[in-house]
Amino acid sequence: MDEQHSMDRHHPAVVAHRKHRTEDVQLRVADAITRFAGSMPFVYVHAVVFAVWMLFFESSPWPTLTLVVSLEAIFLSTFVMIGQNRQAAFQQMKADHDFVEEELELKTNTELTRAIHSMTQELHRRLIEDGAEQ
């Protein structure tokens, strides 16, 4: 029931994308890291850790701090790119789904228009025949 409720509330491409991401451990880890790295607790933890480190554990923290922060920036930028790639893949999947749905809707509308046109012609034909017989 919960899955059906989720499908009712979200675009089918979103549901498929989430299912794919939850099935892959690496993607779940990347999502968790990206989610944490983009949050205020991430900023608070870093501020506290760096302040404690510079004040209590290193007499000259700048060279080591520069190295650590540079390495962290490399990894975080990688996670940003992973997130961007994920978003691009999702947008493409959604666009593909929407294209298929719109094509199906166009086909259905065309068939309905043809059926209405046929029924209208038949109705006019019968009305004209009935009018001629009277």
GROMACS .gro file of N, CA, C and O in nm:
model
  536
    1MET      N    1   0.083  -0.120   0.000
    1MET     CA    2   0.000   0.000   0.000
    1MET      C    3   0.087   0.126   0.000
    1MET      O    4   0.057   0.221  -0.069
    2ASP      N    5   0.195   0.125   0.079
    2ASP     CA    6   0.283   0.239   0.086
    2ASP      C    7   0.348   0.269  -0.048
    2ASP      O    8   0.359   0.383  -0.089
    3GLU      N    9   0.390   0.163  -0.119
    3GLU     CA   10   0.452   0.181  -0.250
    3GLU      C   11   0.351   0.239  -0.349
    3GLU      O   12   0.384   0.327  -0.426
    4GLN      N   13   0.227   0.190  -0.345
    4GLN     CA   14   0.124   0.243  -0.434
    4GLN      C   15   0.097   0.389  -0.402
    4GLN      O   16   0.083   0.470  -0.491
    5HIS      N   17   0.092   0.423  -0.273
    5HIS     CA   18   0.069   0.561  -0.232
    5HIS      C   19   0.182   0.650  -0.283
    5HIS      O   20   0.158   0.759  -0.331
    6SER      N   21   0.305   0.600  -0.275
    6SER     CA   22   0.420   0.674  -0.323
    6SER      C   23   0.410   0.696  -0.473
    6SER      O   24   0.444   0.802  -0.523
    7MET      N   25   0.363   0.594  -0.545
    7MET     CA   26   0.352   0.605  -0.689
    7MET      C   27   0.244   0.706  -0.728
    7MET      O   28   0.256   0.773  -0.829
    8ASP      N   29   0.139   0.719  -0.646
    8ASP     CA   30   0.033   0.814  -0.674
    8ASP      C   31   0.081   0.958  -0.655
    8ASP      O   32   0.033   1.048  -0.721
    9ARG      N   33   0.176   0.978  -0.566
    9ARG     CA   34   0.218   1.113  -0.530
    9ARG      C   35   0.337   1.163  -0.611
    9ARG      O   36   0.367   1.281  -0.608
   10HIS      N   37   0.408   1.073  -0.679
   10HIS     CA   38   0.530   1.112  -0.749
   10HIS      C   39   0.526   1.069  -0.895
   10HIS      O   40   0.460   0.972  -0.930
   11HIS      N   41   0.599   1.143  -0.973
   11HIS     CA   42   0.614   1.112  -1.115
   11HIS      C   43   0.672   0.970  -1.127
   11HIS      O   44   0.759   0.932  -1.050
   12PRO      N   45   0.625   0.890  -1.222
   12PRO     CA   46   0.677   0.753  -1.237
   12PRO      C   47   0.829   0.748  -1.258
   12PRO      O   48   0.895   0.656  -1.212
   13ALA      N   49   0.884   0.850  -1.322
   13ALA     CA   50   1.030   0.853  -1.339
   13ALA      C   51   1.099   0.873  -1.205
   13ALA      O   52   1.207   0.817  -1.182
   14VAL      N   53   1.038   0.949  -1.115
   14VAL     CA   54   1.095   0.969  -0.982
   14VAL      C   55   1.094   0.837  -0.906
   14VAL      O   56   1.193   0.799  -0.842
   15VAL      N   57   0.983   0.765  -0.913
   15VAL     CA   58   0.972   0.636  -0.844
   15VAL      C   59   1.077   0.538  -0.897
   15VAL      O   60   1.147   0.472  -0.820
   16ALA      N   61   1.092   0.530  -1.028
   16ALA     CA   62   1.191   0.440  -1.088
   16ALA      C   63   1.332   0.480  -1.050
   16ALA      O   64   1.417   0.394  -1.019
   17HIS      N   65   1.358   0.610  -1.050
   17HIS     CA   66   1.491   0.661  -1.015
   17HIS      C   67   1.525   0.627  -0.870
   17HIS      O   68   1.636   0.582  -0.841
   18ARG      N   69   1.431   0.650  -0.780
   18ARG     CA   70   1.455   0.617  -0.638
   18ARG      C   71   1.479   0.468  -0.618
   18ARG      O   72   1.565   0.428  -0.541
   19LYS      N   73   1.401   0.387  -0.687
   19LYS     CA   74   1.418   0.242  -0.675
   19LYS      C   75   1.556   0.200  -0.721
   19LYS      O   76   1.624   0.122  -0.655
   20HIS      N   77   1.600   0.255  -0.834
   20HIS     CA   78   1.734   0.223  -0.887
   20HIS      C   79   1.842   0.265  -0.788
   20HIS      O   80   1.937   0.191  -0.763
   21ARG      N   81   1.828   0.383  -0.729
   21ARG     CA   82   1.931   0.435  -0.637
   21ARG      C   83   1.935   0.355  -0.507
   21ARG      O   84   2.042   0.337  -0.450
   22THR      N   85   1.820   0.307  -0.460
   22THR     CA   86   1.820   0.232  -0.335
   22THR      C   87   1.875   0.090  -0.354
   22THR      O   88   1.916   0.027  -0.257
   23GLU      N   89   1.876   0.042  -0.478
   23GLU     CA   90   1.928  -0.093  -0.503
   23GLU      C   91   2.080  -0.096  -0.512
   23GLU      O   92   2.140  -0.203  -0.501
   24ASP      N   93   2.146   0.016  -0.531
   24ASP     CA   94   2.291   0.022  -0.548
   24ASP      C   95   2.356   0.080  -0.422
   24ASP      O   96   2.332   0.196  -0.387
   25VAL      N   97   2.440   0.001  -0.356
   25VAL     CA   98   2.504   0.044  -0.231
   25VAL      C   99   2.592   0.167  -0.254
   25VAL      O  100   2.590   0.261  -0.173
   26GLN      N  101   2.668   0.168  -0.362
   26GLN     CA  102   2.756   0.283  -0.388
   26GLN      C  103   2.675   0.411  -0.406
   26GLN      O  104   2.715   0.517  -0.357
   27LEU      N  105   2.562   0.402  -0.473
   27LEU     CA  106   2.479   0.521  -0.492
   27LEU      C  107   2.418   0.566  -0.359
   27LEU      O  108   2.407   0.687  -0.334
   28ARG      N  109   2.380   0.471  -0.275
   28ARG     CA  110   2.327   0.508  -0.143
   28ARG      C  111   2.433   0.579  -0.059
   28ARG      O  112   2.403   0.677   0.010
   29VAL      N  113   2.557   0.529  -0.064
   29VAL     CA  114   2.666   0.592   0.010
   29VAL      C  115   2.691   0.733  -0.044
   29VAL      O  116   2.704   0.829   0.033
   30ALA      N  117   2.698   0.746  -0.176
   30ALA     CA  118   2.720   0.878  -0.237
   30ALA      C  119   2.607   0.974  -0.201
   30ALA      O  120   2.632   1.091  -0.169
   31ASP      N  121   2.484   0.926  -0.201
   31ASP     CA  122   2.370   1.010  -0.163
   31ASP      C  123   2.381   1.056  -0.018
   31ASP      O  124   2.354   1.172   0.014
   32ALA      N  125   2.418   0.964   0.070
   32ALA     CA  126   2.430   0.998   0.213
   32ALA      C  127   2.540   1.102   0.235
   32ALA      O  128   2.520   1.199   0.310
   33ILE      N  129   2.654   1.083   0.170
   33ILE     CA  130   2.764   1.179   0.185
   33ILE      C  131   2.724   1.314   0.128
   33ILE      O  132   2.748   1.419   0.191
   34THR      N  133   2.663   1.314   0.011
   34THR     CA  134   2.621   1.439  -0.052
   34THR      C  135   2.517   1.510   0.035
   34THR      O  136   2.522   1.632   0.052
   35ARG      N  137   2.424   1.433   0.090
   35ARG     CA  138   2.321   1.491   0.177
   35ARG      C  139   2.385   1.556   0.300
   35ARG      O  140   2.350   1.667   0.338
   36PHE      N  141   2.481   1.485   0.362
   36PHE     CA  142   2.547   1.539   0.481
   36PHE      C  143   2.636   1.658   0.445
   36PHE      O  144   2.636   1.760   0.514
   37ALA      N  145   2.712   1.647   0.336
   37ALA     CA  146   2.805   1.754   0.298
   37ALA      C  147   2.730   1.883   0.260
   37ALA      O  148   2.787   1.991   0.267
   38GLY      N  149   2.605   1.871   0.222
   38GLY     CA  150   2.527   1.989   0.186
   38GLY      C  151   2.439   2.038   0.300
   38GLY      O  152   2.338   2.103   0.275
   39SER      N  153   2.479   2.008   0.423
   39SER     CA  154   2.395   2.046   0.538
   39SER      C  155   2.472   2.136   0.635
   39SER      O  156   2.594   2.140   0.635
   40MET      N  157   2.398   2.204   0.719
   40MET     CA  158   2.460   2.288   0.821
   40MET      C  159   2.534   2.206   0.926
   40MET      O  160   2.640   2.250   0.972
   41PRO      N  161   2.489   2.087   0.966
   41PRO     CA  162   2.570   2.008   1.060
   41PRO      C  163   2.712   1.981   1.006
   41PRO      O  164   2.808   1.979   1.084
   42PHE      N  165   2.726   1.966   0.876
   42PHE     CA  166   2.858   1.948   0.815
   42PHE      C  167   2.945   2.071   0.844
   42PHE      O  168   3.062   2.058   0.883
   43VAL      N  169   2.889   2.189   0.827
   43VAL     CA  170   2.963   2.313   0.854
   43VAL      C  171   3.000   2.322   1.001
   43VAL      O  172   3.115   2.353   1.036
   44TYR      N  173   2.905   2.291   1.090
   44TYR     CA  174   2.931   2.299   1.234
   44TYR      C  175   3.041   2.201   1.277
   44TYR      O  176   3.130   2.237   1.353
   45VAL      N  177   3.032   2.078   1.228
   45VAL     CA  178   3.134   1.977   1.263
   45VAL      C  179   3.271   2.024   1.218
   45VAL      O  180   3.369   2.015   1.294
   46HIS      N  181   3.281   2.077   1.097
   46HIS     CA  182   3.411   2.123   1.048
   46HIS      C  183   3.463   2.241   1.128
   46HIS      O  184   3.582   2.248   1.159
   47ALA      N  185   3.377   2.335   1.160
   47ALA     CA  186   3.420   2.451   1.238
   47ALA      C  187   3.475   2.408   1.373
   47ALA      O  188   3.582   2.452   1.415
   48VAL      N  189   3.405   2.317   1.439
   48VAL     CA  190   3.449   2.269   1.571
   48VAL      C  191   3.578   2.188   1.559
   48VAL      O  192   3.675   2.212   1.633
   49VAL      N  193   3.581   2.093   1.465
   49VAL     CA  194   3.699   2.008   1.451
   49VAL      C  195   3.823   2.090   1.415
   49VAL      O  196   3.930   2.073   1.475
   50PHE      N  197   3.810   2.180   1.321
   50PHE     CA  198   3.926   2.260   1.282
   50PHE      C  199   3.969   2.354   1.393
   50PHE      O  200   4.089   2.375   1.416
   51ALA      N  201   3.874   2.413   1.465
   51ALA     CA  202   3.910   2.503   1.576
   51ALA      C  203   3.983   2.425   1.686
   51ALA      O  204   4.088   2.470   1.735
   52VAL      N  205   3.928   2.309   1.723
   52VAL     CA  206   3.992   2.227   1.827
   52VAL      C  207   4.130   2.183   1.780
   52VAL      O  208   4.228   2.189   1.855
   53TRP      N  209   4.139   2.140   1.658
   53TRP     CA  210   4.267   2.093   1.605
   53TRP      C  211   4.372   2.205   1.606
   53TRP      O  212   4.485   2.188   1.651
   54MET      N  213   4.334   2.324   1.556
   54MET     CA  214   4.430   2.434   1.550
   54MET      C  215   4.468   2.484   1.688
   54MET      O  216   4.581   2.525   1.711
   55LEU      N  217   4.375   2.481   1.781
   55LEU     CA  218   4.403   2.534   1.915
   55LEU      C  219   4.476   2.436   2.006
   55LEU      O  220   4.558   2.477   2.088
   56PHE      N  221   4.447   2.307   1.994
   56PHE     CA  222   4.498   2.213   2.092
   56PHE      C  223   4.595   2.108   2.040
   56PHE      O  224   4.674   2.053   2.117
   57PHE      N  225   4.594   2.075   1.913
   57PHE     CA  226   4.673   1.962   1.865
   57PHE      C  227   4.789   1.999   1.774
   57PHE      O  228   4.879   1.919   1.755
   58GLU      N  229   4.789   2.115   1.717
   58GLU     CA  230   4.895   2.153   1.624
   58GLU      C  231   4.955   2.286   1.667
   58GLU      O  232   4.884   2.382   1.690
   59SER      N  233   5.087   2.289   1.673
   59SER     CA  234   5.151   2.417   1.705
   59SER      C  235   5.157   2.506   1.581
   59SER      O  236   5.150   2.627   1.591
   60SER      N  237   5.171   2.443   1.466
   60SER     CA  238   5.169   2.517   1.339
   60SER      C  239   5.073   2.445   1.245
   60SER      O  240   5.114   2.365   1.161
   61PRO      N  241   4.942   2.473   1.257
   61PRO     CA  242   4.842   2.395   1.185
   61PRO      C  243   4.829   2.427   1.037
   61PRO      O  244   4.771   2.349   0.963
   62TRP      N  245   4.881   2.538   0.989
   62TRP     CA  246   4.850   2.584   0.854
   62TRP      C  247   4.895   2.490   0.743
   62TRP      O  248   4.815   2.462   0.652
   63PRO      N  249   5.018   2.438   0.744
   63PRO     CA  250   5.054   2.348   0.632
   63PRO      C  251   4.967   2.221   0.628
   63PRO      O  252   4.918   2.182   0.523
   64THR      N  253   4.947   2.160   0.743
   64THR     CA  254   4.866   2.039   0.749
   64THR      C  255   4.720   2.070   0.719
   64THR      O  256   4.653   1.996   0.648
   65LEU      N  257   4.673   2.181   0.775
   65LEU     CA  258   4.534   2.221   0.752
   65LEU      C  259   4.510   2.246   0.603
   65LEU      O  260   4.408   2.203   0.548
   66THR      N  261   4.603   2.310   0.538
   66THR     CA  262   4.591   2.335   0.395
   66THR      C  263   4.582   2.204   0.318
   66THR      O  264   4.499   2.188   0.228
   67LEU      N  265   4.667   2.108   0.354
   67LEU     CA  266   4.664   1.977   0.288
   67LEU      C  267   4.530   1.907   0.311
   67LEU      O  268   4.467   1.858   0.216
   68VAL      N  269   4.484   1.904   0.435
   68VAL     CA  270   4.359   1.835   0.467
   68VAL      C  271   4.241   1.899   0.397
   68VAL      O  272   4.157   1.830   0.337
   69VAL      N  273   4.234   2.031   0.402
   69VAL     CA  274   4.122   2.101   0.340
   69VAL      C  275   4.126   2.083   0.188
   69VAL      O  276   4.021   2.066   0.124
   70SER      N  277   4.244   2.084   0.128
   70SER     CA  278   4.255   2.062  -0.017
   70SER      C  279   4.208   1.923  -0.055
   70SER      O  280   4.135   1.906  -0.154
   71LEU      N  281   4.251   1.823   0.020
   71LEU     CA  282   4.207   1.686  -0.009
   71LEU      C  283   4.056   1.672   0.008
   71LEU      O  284   3.988   1.609  -0.072
   72GLU      N  285   4.004   1.733   0.113
   72GLU     CA  286   3.859   1.727   0.135
   72GLU      C  287   3.785   1.797   0.022
   72GLU      O  288   3.682   1.748  -0.025
   73ALA      N  289   3.837   1.908  -0.026
   73ALA     CA  290   3.774   1.979  -0.137
   73ALA      C  291   3.772   1.893  -0.263
   73ALA      O  292   3.673   1.894  -0.338
   74ILE      N  293   3.878   1.818  -0.286
   74ILE     CA  294   3.882   1.729  -0.402
   74ILE      C  295   3.770   1.626  -0.392
   74ILE      O  296   3.695   1.604  -0.488
   75PHE      N  297   3.759   1.562  -0.276
   75PHE     CA  298   3.656   1.460  -0.260
   75PHE      C  299   3.515   1.519  -0.264
   75PHE      O  300   3.425   1.463  -0.327
   76LEU      N  301   3.496   1.633  -0.199
   76LEU     CA  302   3.362   1.694  -0.200
   76LEU      C  303   3.323   1.739  -0.340
   76LEU      O  304   3.206   1.726  -0.379
   77SER      N  305   3.418   1.791  -0.417
   77SER     CA  306   3.384   1.831  -0.554
   77SER      C  307   3.346   1.709  -0.637
   77SER      O  308   3.260   1.718  -0.725
   78THR      N  309   3.408   1.595  -0.608
   78THR     CA  310   3.370   1.472  -0.676
   78THR      C  311   3.226   1.435  -0.644
   78THR      O  312   3.149   1.397  -0.732
   79PHE      N  313   3.188   1.450  -0.518
   79PHE     CA  314   3.051   1.419  -0.479
   79PHE      C  315   2.952   1.519  -0.541
   79PHE      O  316   2.840   1.481  -0.576
   80VAL      N  317   2.994   1.642  -0.556
   80VAL     CA  318   2.909   1.740  -0.625
   80VAL      C  319   2.887   1.697  -0.770
   80VAL      O  320   2.776   1.700  -0.821
   81MET      N  321   2.995   1.653  -0.836
   81MET     CA  322   2.982   1.607  -0.974
   81MET      C  323   2.895   1.481  -0.983
   81MET      O  324   2.817   1.466  -1.076
   82ILE      N  325   2.909   1.392  -0.885
   82ILE     CA  326   2.822   1.273  -0.882
   82ILE      C  327   2.676   1.317  -0.873
   82ILE      O  328   2.589   1.265  -0.943
   83GLY      N  329   2.650   1.414  -0.786
   83GLY     CA  330   2.514   1.465  -0.772
   83GLY      C  331   2.464   1.529  -0.900
   83GLY      O  332   2.348   1.511  -0.938
   84GLN      N  333   2.550   1.603  -0.968
   84GLN     CA  334   2.510   1.666  -1.094
   84GLN      C  335   2.484   1.560  -1.201
   84GLN      O  336   2.388   1.573  -1.278
   85ASN      N  337   2.568   1.459  -1.206
   85ASN     CA  338   2.545   1.350  -1.302
   85ASN      C  339   2.415   1.278  -1.272
   85ASN      O  340   2.340   1.242  -1.362
   86ARG      N  341   2.389   1.256  -1.143
   86ARG     CA  342   2.265   1.190  -1.103
   86ARG      C  343   2.145   1.275  -1.145
   86ARG      O  344   2.047   1.223  -1.197
   87GLN      N  345   2.154   1.405  -1.123
   87GLN     CA  346   2.044   1.494  -1.159
   87GLN      C  347   2.023   1.496  -1.310
   87GLN      O  348   1.909   1.494  -1.358
   88ALA      N  349   2.133   1.497  -1.386
   88ALA     CA  350   2.122   1.496  -1.532
   88ALA      C  351   2.058   1.365  -1.580
   88ALA      O  352   1.973   1.366  -1.669
   89ALA      N  353   2.099   1.254  -1.520
   89ALA     CA  354   2.041   1.124  -1.559
   89ALA      C  355   1.892   1.120  -1.525
   89ALA      O  356   1.810   1.071  -1.603
   90PHE      N  357   1.857   1.174  -1.409
   90PHE     CA  358   1.717   1.178  -1.370
   90PHE      C  359   1.636   1.264  -1.466
   90PHE      O  360   1.527   1.225  -1.509
   91GLN      N  361   1.687   1.382  -1.501
   91GLN     CA  362   1.616   1.471  -1.591
   91GLN      C  363   1.597   1.406  -1.728
   91GLN      O  364   1.491   1.420  -1.790
   92GLN      N  365   1.699   1.332  -1.774
   92GLN     CA  366   1.686   1.263  -1.902
   92GLN      C  367   1.581   1.154  -1.895
   92GLN      O  368   1.499   1.137  -1.985
   93MET      N  369   1.581   1.077  -1.785
   93MET     CA  370   1.483   0.970  -1.768
   93MET      C  371   1.342   1.029  -1.762
   93MET      O  372   1.250   0.977  -1.824
   94LYS      N  373   1.326   1.140  -1.690
   94LYS     CA  374   1.196   1.204  -1.680
   94LYS      C  375   1.152   1.258  -1.816
   94LYS      O  376   1.036   1.241  -1.856
   95ALA      N  377   1.245   1.318  -1.890
   95ALA     CA  378   1.211   1.370  -2.023
   95ALA      C  379   1.171   1.256  -2.116
   95ALA      O  380   1.074   1.270  -2.192
   96ASP      N  381   1.243   1.144  -2.109
   96ASP     CA  382   1.207   1.029  -2.192
   96ASP      C  383   1.069   0.977  -2.157
   96ASP      O  384   0.987   0.947  -2.244
   97HIS      N  385   1.042   0.966  -2.028
   97HIS     CA  386   0.911   0.919  -1.983
   97HIS      C  387   0.801   1.014  -2.030
   97HIS      O  388   0.698   0.972  -2.082
   98ASP      N  389   0.823   1.144  -2.011
   98ASP     CA  390   0.724   1.243  -2.051
   98ASP      C  391   0.699   1.239  -2.201
   98ASP      O  392   0.586   1.252  -2.247
   99PHE      N  393   0.806   1.218  -2.280
   99PHE     CA  394   0.792   1.210  -2.425
   99PHE      C  395   0.703   1.092  -2.462
   99PHE      O  396   0.611   1.106  -2.544
  100VAL      N  397   0.729   0.977  -2.403
  100VAL     CA  398   0.648   0.857  -2.432
  100VAL      C  399   0.503   0.881  -2.393
  100VAL      O  400   0.411   0.849  -2.469
  101GLU      N  401   0.481   0.939  -2.276
  101GLU     CA  402   0.344   0.965  -2.230
  101GLU      C  403   0.273   1.065  -2.322
  101GLU      O  404   0.156   1.048  -2.353
  102GLU      N  405   0.342   1.169  -2.365
  102GLU     CA  406   0.281   1.268  -2.454
  102GLU      C  407   0.249   1.207  -2.590
  102GLU      O  408   0.146   1.240  -2.650
  103GLU      N  409   0.337   1.120  -2.638
  103GLU     CA  410   0.310   1.053  -2.766
  103GLU      C  411   0.186   0.964  -2.754
  103GLU      O  412   0.103   0.962  -2.844
  104LEU      N  413   0.175   0.893  -2.643
  104LEU     CA  414   0.059   0.808  -2.620
  104LEU      C  415  -0.068   0.892  -2.610
  104LEU      O  416  -0.171   0.858  -2.668
  105GLU      N  417  -0.059   1.004  -2.540
  105GLU     CA  418  -0.175   1.093  -2.527
  105GLU      C  419  -0.214   1.151  -2.662
  105GLU      O  420  -0.333   1.159  -2.696
  106LEU      N  421  -0.116   1.189  -2.743
  106LEU     CA  422  -0.144   1.241  -2.876
  106LEU      C  423  -0.212   1.135  -2.962
  106LEU      O  424  -0.311   1.163  -3.031
  107LYS      N  425  -0.163   1.013  -2.955
  107LYS     CA  426  -0.223   0.903  -3.032
  107LYS      C  427  -0.368   0.879  -2.986
  107LYS      O  428  -0.458   0.865  -3.069
  108THR      N  429  -0.388   0.878  -2.856
  108THR     CA  430  -0.523   0.858  -2.801
  108THR      C  431  -0.616   0.970  -2.845
  108THR      O  432  -0.730   0.945  -2.888
  109ASN      N  433  -0.569   1.094  -2.835
  109ASN     CA  434  -0.651   1.208  -2.877
  109ASN      C  435  -0.684   1.202  -3.025
  109ASN      O  436  -0.795   1.235  -3.066
  110THR      N  437  -0.588   1.161  -3.106
  110THR     CA  438  -0.611   1.148  -3.250
  110THR      C  439  -0.717   1.043  -3.277
  110THR      O  440  -0.809   1.064  -3.358
  111GLU      N  441  -0.707   0.928  -3.208
  111GLU     CA  442  -0.807   0.822  -3.226
  111GLU      C  443  -0.945   0.869  -3.181
  111GLU      O  444  -1.045   0.841  -3.248
  112LEU      N  445  -0.950   0.941  -3.069
  112LEU     CA  446  -1.079   0.993  -3.021
  112LEU      C  447  -1.138   1.094  -3.119
  112LEU      O  448  -1.259   1.092  -3.147
  113THR      N  449  -1.054   1.179  -3.173
  113THR     CA  450  -1.101   1.278  -3.271
  113THR      C  451  -1.158   1.209  -3.394
  113THR      O  452  -1.263   1.247  -3.446
  114ARG      N  453  -1.087   1.104  -3.440
  114ARG     CA  454  -1.137   1.029  -3.556
  114ARG      C  455  -1.270   0.961  -3.525
  114ARG      O  456  -1.362   0.960  -3.608
  115ALA      N  457  -1.281   0.904  -3.407
  115ALA     CA  458  -1.405   0.836  -3.368
  115ALA      C  459  -1.520   0.937  -3.359
  115ALA      O  460  -1.632   0.911  -3.406
  116ILE      N  461  -1.494   1.053  -3.301
  116ILE     CA  462  -1.597   1.158  -3.291
  116ILE      C  463  -1.637   1.205  -3.431
  116ILE      O  464  -1.756   1.224  -3.460
  117HIS      N  465  -1.538   1.221  -3.517
  117HIS     CA  466  -1.566   1.262  -3.654
  117HIS      C  467  -1.654   1.159  -3.726
  117HIS      O  468  -1.752   1.194  -3.792
  118SER      N  469  -1.621   1.030  -3.710
  118SER     CA  470  -1.701   0.923  -3.772
  118SER      C  471  -1.843   0.922  -3.718
  118SER      O  472  -1.940   0.909  -3.793
  119MET      N  473  -1.856   0.935  -3.585
  119MET     CA  474  -1.989   0.936  -3.526
  119MET      C  475  -2.068   1.058  -3.571
  119MET      O  476  -2.189   1.049  -3.597
  120THR      N  477  -2.002   1.172  -3.582
  120THR     CA  478  -2.070   1.293  -3.628
  120THR      C  479  -2.119   1.276  -3.772
  120THR      O  480  -2.233   1.313  -3.805
  121GLN      N  481  -2.034   1.218  -3.857
  121GLN     CA  482  -2.075   1.193  -3.996
  121GLN      C  483  -2.193   1.097  -4.001
  121GLN      O  484  -2.288   1.118  -4.078
  122GLU      N  485  -2.187   0.992  -3.921
  122GLU     CA  486  -2.297   0.895  -3.918
  122GLU      C  487  -2.425   0.961  -3.868
  122GLU      O  488  -2.534   0.938  -3.923
  123LEU      N  489  -2.414   1.043  -3.766
  123LEU     CA  490  -2.530   1.113  -3.712
  123LEU      C  491  -2.589   1.206  -3.818
  123LEU      O  492  -2.712   1.207  -3.839
  124HIS      N  493  -2.506   1.281  -3.886
  124HIS     CA  494  -2.555   1.370  -3.992
  124HIS      C  495  -2.620   1.290  -4.105
  124HIS      O  496  -2.726   1.327  -4.156
  125ARG      N  497  -2.558   1.178  -4.141
  125ARG     CA  498  -2.613   1.094  -4.248
  125ARG      C  499  -2.752   1.043  -4.208
  125ARG      O  500  -2.846   1.051  -4.286
  126ARG      N  501  -2.765   0.996  -4.085
  126ARG     CA  502  -2.894   0.943  -4.040
  126ARG      C  503  -3.000   1.054  -4.031
  126ARG      O  504  -3.116   1.033  -4.064
  127LEU      N  505  -2.957   1.170  -3.981
  127LEU     CA  506  -3.051   1.282  -3.973
  127LEU      C  507  -3.098   1.327  -4.111
  127LEU      O  508  -3.216   1.357  -4.131
  128ILE      N  509  -3.006   1.329  -4.204
  128ILE     CA  510  -3.043   1.368  -4.340
  128ILE      C  511  -3.133   1.263  -4.403
  128ILE      O  512  -3.235   1.297  -4.467
  129GLU      N  513  -3.102   1.134  -4.385
  129GLU     CA  514  -3.186   1.027  -4.440
  129GLU      C  515  -3.323   1.030  -4.376
  129GLU      O  516  -3.424   1.015  -4.445
  130ASP      N  517  -3.327   1.047  -4.242
  130ASP     CA  518  -3.456   1.053  -4.172
  130ASP      C  519  -3.535   1.176  -4.217
  130ASP      O  520  -3.657   1.169  -4.234
  131GLY      N  521  -3.466   1.288  -4.238
  131GLY     CA  522  -3.533   1.409  -4.285
  131GLY      C  523  -3.585   1.393  -4.426
  131GLY      O  524  -3.693   1.444  -4.461
  132ALA      N  525  -3.514   1.321  -4.509
  132ALA     CA  526  -3.557   1.298  -4.647
  132ALA      C  527  -3.675   1.203  -4.653
  132ALA      O  528  -3.760   1.212  -4.741
  133GLU      N  529  -3.682   1.104  -4.562
  133GLU     CA  530  -3.791   1.008  -4.562
  133GLU      C  531  -3.920   1.070  -4.511
  133GLU      O  532  -4.028   1.022  -4.543
  134GLN      N  533  -3.914   1.171  -4.434
  134GLN     CA  534  -4.037   1.231  -4.378
  134GLN      C  535  -4.099   1.321  -4.475
  134GLN      O  536  -4.132   1.372  -4.554
   0.00000   0.00000   0.00000
